[in-house]
Amino acid sequence: MRKKPNPQNPDRKRAYKLFREVSFDNARRLFSIMAQRNARDHEAWLMQGLCLQKLGQLDKARACMERAFSLNPRSAKILNAFGFDWLEKGWIDRAIKTLMQALKRKEDYSSAHDHLIKALLQPAATSRPLTHVTQPCAIHQIQLNCIVSLRSRWNKATSSMRHKQRPKRP
């Protein structure tokens, strides 16, 4: 039987408090202890991964997040963390796809919306049409219009900058 994490656990509360206070190394230690006590605690694995991500240890963070995902593959929070990880690594297409999956599981997940908008505004994403975003999903029409408008402005701005940077022929 699956042992569920106890949200009232004082260590868990302390670890979340340290995370909010940007004491990521100390929070990571507590989440690591929780994961050792209960190897099926997907939340402890995820939070340990997020702490490692904030500390710049992306490969170790990814391993923790993969463990969390193997324990709870339906978690929007874990998918959002993966999407952000892809975004940080510059893998924009994977980030967009993963963040869309997170939003399908939890439509009102503001962090996933924010990361998706950030991904869609990346230069690598601006050269592609928004066909993968227009499918029925959790993105609200207002946000989609905002993204399209911002991408349009971005394309115009970068286009005019490229024209200004070209040397004039003598």
mmCIF file of C-alpha atoms in Angstrom:
data_model
loop_
_atom_site.group_PDB
_atom_site.id
_atom_site.type_symbol
_atom_site.label_atom_id
_atom_site.label_comp_id
_atom_site.label_asym_id
_atom_site.label_seq_id
_atom_site.Cartn_x
_atom_site.Cartn_y
_atom_site.Cartn_z
ATOM 1 C CA MET A 1 0.000 0.000 0.000
ATOM 2 C CA ARG A 2 1.207 3.486 -0.845
ATOM 3 C CA LYS A 3 2.312 5.530 2.149
ATOM 4 C CA LYS A 4 1.096 9.109 1.743
ATOM 5 C CA PRO A 5 3.233 12.033 2.936
ATOM 6 C CA ASN A 6 1.995 13.738 6.064
ATOM 7 C CA PRO A 7 1.436 17.463 5.321
ATOM 8 C CA GLN A 8 1.428 18.151 9.081
ATOM 9 C CA ASN A 9 4.971 16.807 9.437
ATOM 10 C CA PRO A 10 7.043 19.532 11.195
ATOM 11 C CA ASP A 11 10.060 18.739 8.982
ATOM 12 C CA ARG A 12 7.945 19.249 5.865
ATOM 13 C CA LYS A 13 6.628 22.578 7.135
ATOM 14 C CA ARG A 14 10.155 23.682 8.030
ATOM 15 C CA ALA A 15 11.499 22.588 4.623
ATOM 16 C CA TYR A 16 8.807 24.557 2.769
ATOM 17 C CA LYS A 17 9.525 27.572 4.966
ATOM 18 C CA LEU A 18 13.243 27.344 4.124
ATOM 19 C CA PHE A 19 12.368 27.029 0.423
ATOM 20 C CA ARG A 20 10.207 30.166 0.579
ATOM 21 C CA GLU A 21 13.029 31.952 2.410
ATOM 22 C CA VAL A 22 15.414 31.039 -0.454
ATOM 23 C CA SER A 23 17.524 28.781 1.759
ATOM 24 C CA PHE A 24 17.576 26.095 -0.918
ATOM 25 C CA ASP A 25 20.492 24.020 0.378
ATOM 26 C CA ASN A 26 18.958 23.639 3.839
ATOM 27 C CA ALA A 27 15.534 22.906 2.365
ATOM 28 C CA ARG A 28 17.084 20.319 0.028
ATOM 29 C CA ARG A 29 18.649 18.529 3.000
ATOM 30 C CA LEU A 30 15.293 18.245 4.764
ATOM 31 C CA PHE A 31 13.475 17.087 1.625
ATOM 32 C CA SER A 32 16.250 14.537 1.074
ATOM 33 C CA ILE A 33 15.745 13.164 4.582
ATOM 34 C CA MET A 34 11.996 12.893 3.928
ATOM 35 C CA ALA A 35 12.647 11.034 0.654
ATOM 36 C CA GLN A 36 14.986 8.635 2.471
ATOM 37 C CA ARG A 37 12.354 7.966 5.148
ATOM 38 C CA ASN A 38 9.641 7.338 2.564
ATOM 39 C CA ALA A 39 11.000 6.489 -0.880
ATOM 40 C CA ARG A 40 7.464 6.825 -2.346
ATOM 41 C CA ASP A 41 7.047 10.465 -1.243
ATOM 42 C CA HIS A 42 6.799 12.103 -4.671
ATOM 43 C CA GLU A 43 6.444 15.574 -3.128
ATOM 44 C CA ALA A 44 9.770 15.235 -1.268
ATOM 45 C CA TRP A 45 11.495 14.069 -4.457
ATOM 46 C CA LEU A 46 10.012 16.940 -6.451
ATOM 47 C CA MET A 47 10.902 19.597 -3.894
ATOM 48 C CA GLN A 48 14.412 18.201 -3.565
ATOM 49 C CA GLY A 49 14.684 18.516 -7.354
ATOM 50 C CA LEU A 50 13.395 22.086 -7.309
ATOM 51 C CA CYS A 51 15.948 23.008 -4.629
ATOM 52 C CA LEU A 52 18.730 21.479 -6.711
ATOM 53 C CA GLN A 53 17.419 23.343 -9.756
ATOM 54 C CA LYS A 54 17.611 26.640 -7.850
ATOM 55 C CA LEU A 55 21.162 25.732 -6.781
ATOM 56 C CA GLY A 56 22.130 25.221 -10.446
ATOM 57 C CA GLN A 57 22.592 21.450 -10.185
ATOM 58 C CA LEU A 58 20.342 20.704 -13.134
ATOM 59 C CA ASP A 59 21.322 17.072 -13.765
ATOM 60 C CA LYS A 60 20.756 16.056 -10.140
ATOM 61 C CA ALA A 61 17.531 18.064 -10.130
ATOM 62 C CA ARG A 62 16.337 16.226 -13.226
ATOM 63 C CA ALA A 63 17.023 12.837 -11.591
ATOM 64 C CA CYS A 64 14.935 13.799 -8.550
ATOM 65 C CA MET A 65 12.108 15.106 -10.718
ATOM 66 C CA GLU A 66 12.145 11.919 -12.802
ATOM 67 C CA ARG A 67 11.832 9.908 -9.595
ATOM 68 C CA ALA A 68 8.887 12.093 -8.535
ATOM 69 C CA PHE A 69 7.281 11.644 -11.963
ATOM 70 C CA SER A 70 7.680 7.854 -11.789
ATOM 71 C CA LEU A 71 5.803 7.929 -8.464
ATOM 72 C CA ASN A 72 3.053 10.313 -9.636
ATOM 73 C CA PRO A 73 2.904 10.762 -13.442
ATOM 74 C CA ARG A 74 -0.404 12.700 -13.299
ATOM 75 C CA SER A 75 0.969 15.609 -11.252
ATOM 76 C CA ALA A 76 0.679 19.005 -12.945
ATOM 77 C CA LYS A 77 3.256 20.339 -10.488
ATOM 78 C CA ILE A 78 5.844 17.794 -11.633
ATOM 79 C CA LEU A 79 5.085 18.456 -15.323
ATOM 80 C CA ASN A 80 5.459 22.185 -14.700
ATOM 81 C CA ALA A 81 8.858 21.557 -13.108
ATOM 82 C CA PHE A 82 9.910 19.492 -16.141
ATOM 83 C CA GLY A 83 8.679 22.224 -18.486
ATOM 84 C CA PHE A 84 10.647 24.861 -16.611
ATOM 85 C CA ASP A 85 13.722 22.601 -16.702
ATOM 86 C CA TRP A 86 13.422 22.241 -20.490
ATOM 87 C CA LEU A 87 12.939 25.990 -20.790
ATOM 88 C CA GLU A 88 16.099 26.683 -18.754
ATOM 89 C CA LYS A 89 18.059 24.297 -20.969
ATOM 90 C CA GLY A 90 16.786 26.036 -24.118
ATOM 91 C CA TRP A 91 14.692 23.108 -25.373
ATOM 92 C CA ILE A 92 11.729 25.298 -26.193
ATOM 93 C CA ASP A 93 9.595 22.764 -28.098
ATOM 94 C CA ARG A 94 9.841 20.217 -25.276
ATOM 95 C CA ALA A 95 9.107 22.922 -22.714
ATOM 96 C CA ILE A 96 5.975 24.014 -24.569
ATOM 97 C CA LYS A 97 4.717 20.445 -24.978
ATOM 98 C CA THR A 98 5.315 19.569 -21.311
ATOM 99 C CA LEU A 99 3.766 22.796 -20.011
ATOM 100 C CA MET A 100 0.710 22.181 -22.197
ATOM 101 C CA GLN A 101 0.368 18.740 -20.575
ATOM 102 C CA ALA A 102 0.551 20.352 -17.126
ATOM 103 C CA LEU A 103 -2.200 22.788 -18.103
ATOM 104 C CA LYS A 104 -4.392 19.976 -19.405
ATOM 105 C CA ARG A 105 -4.219 18.418 -15.944
ATOM 106 C CA LYS A 106 -4.754 21.666 -14.041
ATOM 107 C CA GLU A 107 -6.216 24.506 -16.098
ATOM 108 C CA ASP A 108 -5.792 27.265 -13.530
ATOM 109 C CA TYR A 109 -2.120 26.562 -12.771
ATOM 110 C CA SER A 110 -0.671 30.079 -12.929
ATOM 111 C CA SER A 111 2.972 28.998 -12.733
ATOM 112 C CA ALA A 112 2.564 26.745 -15.783
ATOM 113 C CA HIS A 113 0.804 29.592 -17.631
ATOM 114 C CA ASP A 114 3.701 31.927 -16.798
ATOM 115 C CA HIS A 115 6.324 29.423 -17.931
ATOM 116 C CA LEU A 116 4.402 28.707 -21.129
ATOM 117 C CA ILE A 117 4.200 32.404 -21.992
ATOM 118 C CA LYS A 118 7.930 32.731 -21.306
ATOM 119 C CA ALA A 119 8.606 29.733 -23.570
ATOM 120 C CA LEU A 120 6.457 31.110 -26.377
ATOM 121 C CA LEU A 121 8.265 34.444 -26.225
ATOM 122 C CA GLN A 122 11.681 32.838 -26.696
ATOM 123 C CA PRO A 123 13.357 33.653 -30.026
ATOM 124 C CA ALA A 124 13.485 29.934 -30.881
ATOM 125 C CA ALA A 125 9.701 29.754 -30.579
ATOM 126 C CA THR A 126 8.956 32.923 -32.529
ATOM 127 C CA SER A 127 9.954 31.454 -35.864
ATOM 128 C CA ARG A 128 7.236 28.792 -35.689
ATOM 129 C CA PRO A 129 3.486 29.156 -36.052
ATOM 130 C CA LEU A 130 1.314 28.760 -32.955
ATOM 131 C CA THR A 131 -0.486 25.680 -34.265
ATOM 132 C CA HIS A 132 0.380 23.576 -31.216
ATOM 133 C CA VAL A 133 -1.169 26.205 -28.924
ATOM 134 C CA THR A 134 -4.465 26.674 -30.742
ATOM 135 C CA GLN A 135 -5.641 23.151 -29.952
ATOM 136 C CA PRO A 136 -8.319 22.994 -27.246
ATOM 137 C CA CYS A 137 -6.445 23.170 -23.974
ATOM 138 C CA ALA A 138 -6.132 25.136 -20.778
ATOM 139 C CA ILE A 139 -4.847 28.374 -22.283
ATOM 140 C CA HIS A 140 -7.564 30.972 -22.120
ATOM 141 C CA GLN A 141 -8.332 32.938 -25.281
ATOM 142 C CA ILE A 142 -7.231 36.214 -23.693
ATOM 143 C CA GLN A 143 -3.837 34.774 -22.840
ATOM 144 C CA LEU A 144 -3.506 33.293 -26.324
ATOM 145 C CA ASN A 145 -4.293 36.682 -27.883
ATOM 146 C CA CYS A 146 -1.718 38.287 -25.598
ATOM 147 C CA ILE A 147 0.938 35.760 -26.637
ATOM 148 C CA VAL A 148 0.177 36.234 -30.340
ATOM 149 C CA SER A 149 0.331 40.013 -29.932
ATOM 150 C CA LEU A 150 3.620 39.899 -28.023
ATOM 151 C CA ARG A 151 5.147 37.504 -30.554
ATOM 152 C CA SER A 152 4.077 39.771 -33.382
ATOM 153 C CA ARG A 153 5.673 42.774 -31.684
ATOM 154 C CA TRP A 154 8.802 40.738 -30.971
ATOM 155 C CA ASN A 155 9.111 39.701 -34.626
ATOM 156 C CA LYS A 156 8.680 43.308 -35.812
ATOM 157 C CA ALA A 157 11.223 44.630 -33.291
ATOM 158 C CA THR A 158 13.859 42.031 -34.111
ATOM 159 C CA SER A 159 13.254 42.479 -37.837
ATOM 160 C CA SER A 160 13.798 46.247 -37.643
ATOM 161 C CA MET A 161 16.878 45.714 -35.466
ATOM 162 C CA ARG A 162 18.368 43.366 -38.063
ATOM 163 C CA HIS A 163 17.811 45.956 -40.798
ATOM 164 C CA LYS A 164 19.524 48.663 -38.728
ATOM 165 C CA GLN A 165 22.542 46.459 -38.037
ATOM 166 C CA ARG A 166 23.276 45.715 -41.697
ATOM 167 C CA PRO A 167 26.179 47.785 -42.980
ATOM 168 C CA LYS A 168 25.329 50.098 -45.841
ATOM 169 C CA ARG A 169 26.982 49.352 -49.153
ATOM 170 C CA PRO A 170 29.353 52.060 -50.442
#
